[in-house]
Protein backbone atom coordinates (compact mmCIF):
# COMPACT_ATOMS: atom_id res chain seq x y z
CA UNK A 1 0.00 0.00 0.00
CA UNK A 2 1.22 3.47 -0.76
CA UNK A 3 -0.41 6.74 -0.07
CA UNK A 4 0.51 8.53 -3.29
CA UNK A 5 -0.66 12.01 -2.55
CA UNK A 6 -2.44 14.08 0.03
CA UNK A 7 -3.94 17.41 -0.83
CA UNK A 8 -5.15 19.51 2.03
CA UNK A 9 -7.16 22.38 0.69
CA UNK A 10 -7.75 24.81 3.53
CA UNK A 11 -9.65 27.16 1.27
CA UNK A 12 -12.29 24.64 0.40
CA UNK A 13 -11.87 22.54 3.53
CA UNK A 14 -11.27 19.39 1.57
CA UNK A 15 -8.84 16.59 2.06
CA UNK A 16 -8.02 14.58 -1.04
CA UNK A 17 -6.05 11.45 -0.58
CA UNK A 18 -4.82 8.99 -3.20
CA UNK A 19 -3.68 5.52 -2.24
CA UNK A 20 -2.54 2.54 -4.32
CA UNK A 21 -3.19 -1.08 -3.43
CA UNK A 22 -1.83 -4.19 -5.09
CA UNK A 23 -5.21 -5.95 -4.90
CA UNK A 24 -7.74 -5.79 -7.77
CA UNK A 25 -10.60 -3.27 -7.75
CA UNK A 26 -13.21 -5.88 -6.81
CA UNK A 27 -11.33 -6.81 -3.68
CA UNK A 28 -10.83 -3.23 -2.53
CA UNK A 29 -14.52 -2.61 -3.19
CA UNK A 30 -15.36 -5.47 -0.86
CA UNK A 31 -13.69 -3.56 1.98
CA UNK A 32 -16.53 -1.06 1.62
CA UNK A 33 -19.31 -3.38 0.50
CA UNK A 34 -18.87 -6.14 3.07
CA UNK A 35 -19.90 -4.82 6.49
CA UNK A 36 -17.73 -7.41 8.27
CA UNK A 37 -14.72 -6.08 6.40
CA UNK A 38 -15.72 -2.44 6.70
CA UNK A 39 -15.87 -2.65 10.48
CA UNK A 40 -12.32 -3.93 10.60
CA UNK A 41 -10.81 -0.76 9.20
CA UNK A 42 -13.30 2.06 9.75
CA UNK A 43 -12.87 2.70 13.48
CA UNK A 44 -9.50 3.55 15.01
CA UNK A 45 -7.83 0.45 16.56
CA UNK A 46 -8.83 1.61 20.04
CA UNK A 47 -12.43 2.23 18.88
CA UNK A 48 -13.39 -0.84 16.83
CA UNK A 49 -16.55 -0.42 14.80
CA UNK A 50 -19.61 -2.61 14.65
CA UNK A 51 -21.73 -2.08 11.55
CA UNK A 52 -25.45 -2.56 12.05
CA UNK A 53 -27.36 -1.38 8.98
CA UNK A 54 -25.49 -1.53 5.71
CA UNK A 55 -27.46 -0.48 2.68
CA UNK A 56 -25.19 0.71 -0.13
CA UNK A 57 -27.91 1.99 -2.44
CA UNK A 58 -28.72 5.64 -3.17
CA UNK A 59 -30.57 7.04 -0.16
CA UNK A 60 -29.56 4.00 1.87
CA UNK A 61 -28.14 4.12 5.38
CA UNK A 62 -25.14 2.61 6.99
CA UNK A 63 -25.19 2.78 10.76
CA UNK A 64 -22.46 1.76 13.11
CA UNK A 65 -21.13 2.23 16.57
CA UNK A 66 -17.58 2.30 17.79
CA UNK A 67 -16.65 0.84 21.16
CA UNK A 68 -14.09 2.74 23.18
CA UNK A 69 -11.59 1.40 25.69
CA UNK A 70 -14.01 1.99 28.56
CA UNK A 71 -16.86 0.24 26.80
CA UNK A 72 -18.19 3.65 25.75
CA UNK A 73 -20.16 3.62 22.51
CA UNK A 74 -20.03 6.24 19.79
CA UNK A 75 -22.65 6.02 17.11
CA UNK A 76 -22.30 7.19 13.55
CA UNK A 77 -24.14 7.03 10.27
CA UNK A 78 -23.66 7.33 6.55
CA UNK A 79 -26.29 8.41 4.09
CA UNK A 80 -25.45 7.03 0.67
CA UNK A 81 -25.69 9.75 -1.97
CA UNK A 82 -24.48 7.83 -5.02
CA UNK A 83 -23.06 4.39 -5.62
CA UNK A 84 -21.69 2.55 -8.63
CA UNK A 85 -20.33 -0.85 -7.68
CA UNK A 86 -17.49 -1.66 -7.79
CA UNK A 87 -15.91 1.70 -8.49
CA UNK A 88 -17.50 4.62 -6.73
CA UNK A 89 -19.28 5.59 -3.57
CA UNK A 90 -20.41 8.94 -2.26
CA UNK A 91 -21.86 9.41 1.16
CA UNK A 92 -22.42 11.83 3.98
CA UNK A 93 -20.87 10.82 7.26
CA UNK A 94 -22.08 12.08 10.60
CA UNK A 95 -22.62 11.42 14.27
CA UNK A 96 -25.63 9.96 15.99
CA UNK A 97 -26.91 10.07 19.54
CA UNK A 98 -27.29 7.01 21.79
CA UNK A 99 -30.58 6.13 20.05
CA UNK A 100 -28.95 6.24 16.62
CA UNK A 101 -30.60 9.50 15.63
CA UNK A 102 -28.37 11.91 13.65
CA UNK A 103 -27.11 14.78 15.77
CA UNK A 104 -28.14 17.92 13.92
CA UNK A 105 -25.60 20.33 15.37
CA UNK A 106 -22.56 18.21 14.68
CA UNK A 107 -20.53 18.77 11.56
CA UNK A 108 -20.83 16.17 8.84
CA UNK A 109 -18.30 15.14 6.24
CA UNK A 110 -19.08 14.44 2.61
CA UNK A 111 -17.02 11.62 1.15
CA UNK A 112 -16.35 10.77 -2.45
CA UNK A 113 -14.52 7.54 -3.14
CA UNK A 114 -13.34 6.26 -6.51
CA UNK A 115 -11.54 3.05 -7.41
CA UNK A 116 -9.68 2.66 -10.71
CA UNK A 117 -7.32 0.05 -12.09
CA UNK A 118 -3.78 1.23 -11.84
CA UNK A 119 -0.53 -0.61 -12.57
CA UNK A 120 -2.11 -4.01 -12.10
CA UNK A 121 -3.61 -2.94 -8.78
CA UNK A 122 -6.12 -0.41 -7.59
CA UNK A 123 -5.93 3.31 -7.07
CA UNK A 124 -8.29 4.71 -4.46
CA UNK A 125 -9.11 8.41 -4.50
CA UNK A 126 -10.87 9.81 -1.49
CA UNK A 127 -12.12 13.30 -1.12
CA UNK A 128 -13.49 14.38 2.23
CA UNK A 129 -15.27 17.66 2.36
CA UNK A 130 -15.41 18.97 5.85
CA UNK A 131 -18.68 20.05 7.36
CA UNK A 132 -21.96 20.30 5.53
CA UNK A 133 -22.09 20.92 1.85
CA UNK A 134 -24.33 23.94 2.39
CA UNK A 135 -21.96 25.45 4.85
CA UNK A 136 -19.01 24.76 2.58
CA UNK A 137 -20.67 26.48 -0.33
CA UNK A 138 -21.54 29.37 1.89
CA UNK A 139 -18.00 29.63 3.17
CA UNK A 140 -16.63 29.46 -0.33
CA UNK A 141 -19.01 32.07 -1.69
CA UNK A 142 -18.11 34.43 1.10
CA UNK A 143 -14.48 34.33 0.17
CA UNK A 144 -13.27 32.32 3.11
CA UNK A 145 -10.39 31.52 0.85
CA UNK A 146 -8.10 34.48 1.20
CA UNK A 147 -9.19 35.34 4.69
CA UNK A 148 -8.32 32.09 6.28
CA UNK A 149 -5.14 31.67 4.32
CA UNK A 150 -3.90 35.08 5.35
CA UNK A 151 -4.92 34.66 8.94
CA UNK A 152 -3.25 31.29 9.23
CA UNK A 153 -0.22 32.53 7.34
CA UNK A 154 0.30 35.35 9.78
CA UNK A 155 -0.26 33.16 12.74
CA UNK A 156 2.29 30.56 11.84
CA UNK A 157 4.93 33.15 12.49
CA UNK A 158 3.61 33.71 15.98
CA UNK A 159 3.55 30.09 16.99
CA UNK A 160 6.31 27.89 18.27
CA UNK A 161 6.85 24.79 16.15
CA UNK B 1 -16.14 10.24 11.58
CA UNK B 2 -13.29 10.33 13.99
CA UNK B 3 -14.42 10.42 17.56
CA UNK B 4 -11.29 10.49 19.65
CA UNK B 5 -10.31 14.03 20.11
CA UNK B 6 -12.30 16.41 17.97
CA UNK B 7 -14.49 18.70 19.96
CA UNK B 8 -17.23 18.98 17.42
CA UNK B 9 -19.30 21.62 19.05
CA UNK B 10 -16.30 23.91 19.26
CA UNK B 11 -15.45 23.16 15.65
CA UNK B 12 -18.97 24.04 14.56
CA UNK B 13 -18.76 27.31 16.43
CA UNK B 14 -15.49 28.17 14.73
CA UNK B 15 -16.84 27.42 11.27
CA UNK B 16 -19.97 29.38 11.99
CA UNK B 17 -17.90 32.32 13.17
CA UNK B 18 -15.78 32.23 10.03
CA UNK B 19 -18.73 32.03 7.67
CA UNK B 20 -18.98 35.80 7.58
CA UNK B 21 -16.85 38.24 5.62
CA UNK B 22 -16.78 40.92 8.31
CA UNK B 23 -15.79 38.47 10.99
CA UNK B 24 -12.97 37.05 8.91
CA UNK B 25 -11.79 40.57 8.26
CA UNK B 26 -11.88 41.42 11.96
CA UNK B 27 -9.87 38.29 12.63
CA UNK B 28 -7.25 39.39 10.13
CA UNK B 29 -6.99 42.89 11.50
CA UNK B 30 -6.86 41.70 15.09
CA UNK B 31 -3.73 39.63 14.65
CA UNK B 32 -1.47 42.33 16.02
CA UNK B 33 -3.79 42.78 18.98
CA UNK B 34 -3.74 46.54 19.23
CA UNK B 35 -7.10 47.41 17.71
CA UNK B 36 -9.96 48.55 19.84
CA UNK B 37 -13.53 47.73 18.90
CA UNK B 38 -14.15 51.37 18.05
CA UNK B 39 -11.11 51.52 15.76
CA UNK B 40 -12.25 48.30 14.11
CA UNK B 41 -15.71 49.74 13.60
CA UNK B 42 -14.26 52.51 11.42
CA UNK B 43 -13.53 49.91 8.76
CA UNK B 44 -17.05 48.66 8.25
CA UNK B 45 -20.23 50.22 6.92
CA UNK B 46 -22.20 49.23 10.00
CA UNK B 47 -22.93 50.45 13.47
CA UNK B 48 -20.52 50.13 16.35
CA UNK B 49 -23.03 47.80 18.00
CA UNK B 50 -23.08 45.53 14.96
CA UNK B 51 -19.29 45.29 14.98
CA UNK B 52 -19.41 44.55 18.68
CA UNK B 53 -21.79 41.69 17.97
CA UNK B 54 -19.42 40.26 15.37
CA UNK B 55 -16.55 40.47 17.82
CA UNK B 56 -18.70 38.66 20.39
CA UNK B 57 -19.33 35.78 17.96
CA UNK B 58 -15.58 35.47 17.34
CA UNK B 59 -15.00 35.61 21.07
CA UNK B 60 -17.49 32.84 21.78
CA UNK B 61 -15.78 30.66 19.18
CA UNK B 62 -12.51 31.31 20.97
CA UNK B 63 -10.94 32.97 17.94
CA UNK B 64 -10.35 36.31 19.63
CA UNK B 65 -10.20 37.66 23.13
CA UNK B 66 -10.78 41.16 24.45
CA UNK B 67 -8.33 42.88 26.71
CA UNK B 68 -9.16 45.94 28.70
CA UNK B 69 -6.85 48.84 28.17
CA UNK B 70 -8.07 51.89 30.04
CA UNK B 71 -11.44 52.77 28.56
CA UNK B 72 -10.92 50.66 25.46
CA UNK B 73 -11.30 46.98 24.69
CA UNK B 74 -8.49 45.70 22.50
CA UNK B 75 -9.30 42.75 20.28
CA UNK B 76 -6.64 40.11 20.07
CA UNK B 77 -6.60 37.03 17.86
CA UNK B 78 -6.12 33.66 19.46
CA UNK B 79 -3.73 31.93 17.06
CA UNK B 80 -4.27 28.54 18.67
CA UNK B 81 -7.91 28.57 17.72
CA UNK B 82 -7.10 29.33 14.11
CA UNK B 83 -4.52 26.61 14.11
CA UNK B 84 -7.20 24.27 15.46
CA UNK B 85 -9.01 24.59 12.14
CA UNK B 86 -6.00 23.23 10.39
CA UNK B 87 -5.52 20.57 13.05
CA UNK B 88 -9.01 19.32 12.37
CA UNK B 89 -8.08 18.66 8.77
CA UNK B 90 -4.78 17.12 9.88
CA UNK B 91 -6.65 14.73 12.14
CA UNK B 92 -8.89 13.72 9.29
CA UNK B 93 -5.77 12.97 7.28
CA UNK B 94 -4.31 10.86 10.09
CA UNK B 95 -7.54 8.96 10.48
CA UNK B 96 -7.44 8.09 6.79
CA UNK B 97 -3.80 7.06 6.91
CA UNK B 98 -4.67 4.63 9.70
CA UNK B 99 -7.67 3.32 7.81
CA UNK B 100 -5.72 2.79 4.62
CA UNK B 101 -3.06 0.86 6.51
CA UNK B 102 -5.72 -1.40 8.00
CA UNK B 103 -7.33 -1.81 4.58
CA UNK B 104 -3.99 -2.92 3.14
CA UNK B 105 -3.50 -5.44 5.94
CA UNK B 106 -6.97 -6.82 5.39
CA UNK B 107 -6.30 -7.22 1.66
CA UNK B 108 -3.07 -9.05 2.45
CA UNK B 109 -4.87 -11.46 4.76
CA UNK B 110 -7.38 -12.26 2.02
CA UNK B 111 -4.65 -13.08 -0.46
CA UNK B 112 -2.81 -15.29 2.00
CA UNK B 113 -5.97 -17.08 3.04
CA UNK B 114 -6.74 -18.19 -0.52
CA UNK B 115 -5.17 -21.22 -2.18
CA UNK B 116 -3.14 -20.11 -5.15
Short mmCIF file of N, CA, C and O in Angstrom, two decimals, chain A residues 29 44 69 84 103:
data_model
loop_
_atom_site.label_atom_id
_atom_site.label_comp_id
_atom_site.label_asym_id
_atom_site.label_seq_id
_atom_site.Cartn_x
_atom_site.Cartn_y
_atom_site.Cartn_z
N UNK A 29 -13.10 -2.95 -3.34
CA UNK A 29 -14.52 -2.61 -3.19
C UNK A 29 -15.17 -3.38 -2.05
O UNK A 29 -15.98 -2.85 -1.30
N UNK A 44 -10.90 3.62 14.59
CA UNK A 44 -9.50 3.55 15.01
C UNK A 44 -9.30 2.26 15.82
O UNK A 44 -10.26 1.75 16.38
N UNK A 69 -12.31 2.22 24.70
CA UNK A 69 -11.59 1.40 25.69
C UNK A 69 -12.39 1.18 26.97
O UNK A 69 -12.21 0.17 27.66
N UNK A 84 -21.84 3.30 -7.40
CA UNK A 84 -21.69 2.55 -8.63
C UNK A 84 -20.71 1.41 -8.38
O UNK A 84 -19.50 1.58 -8.56
N UNK A 103 -27.22 13.59 14.94
CA UNK A 103 -27.11 14.78 15.77
C UNK A 103 -27.02 15.99 14.84
O UNK A 103 -26.07 16.11 14.08
#
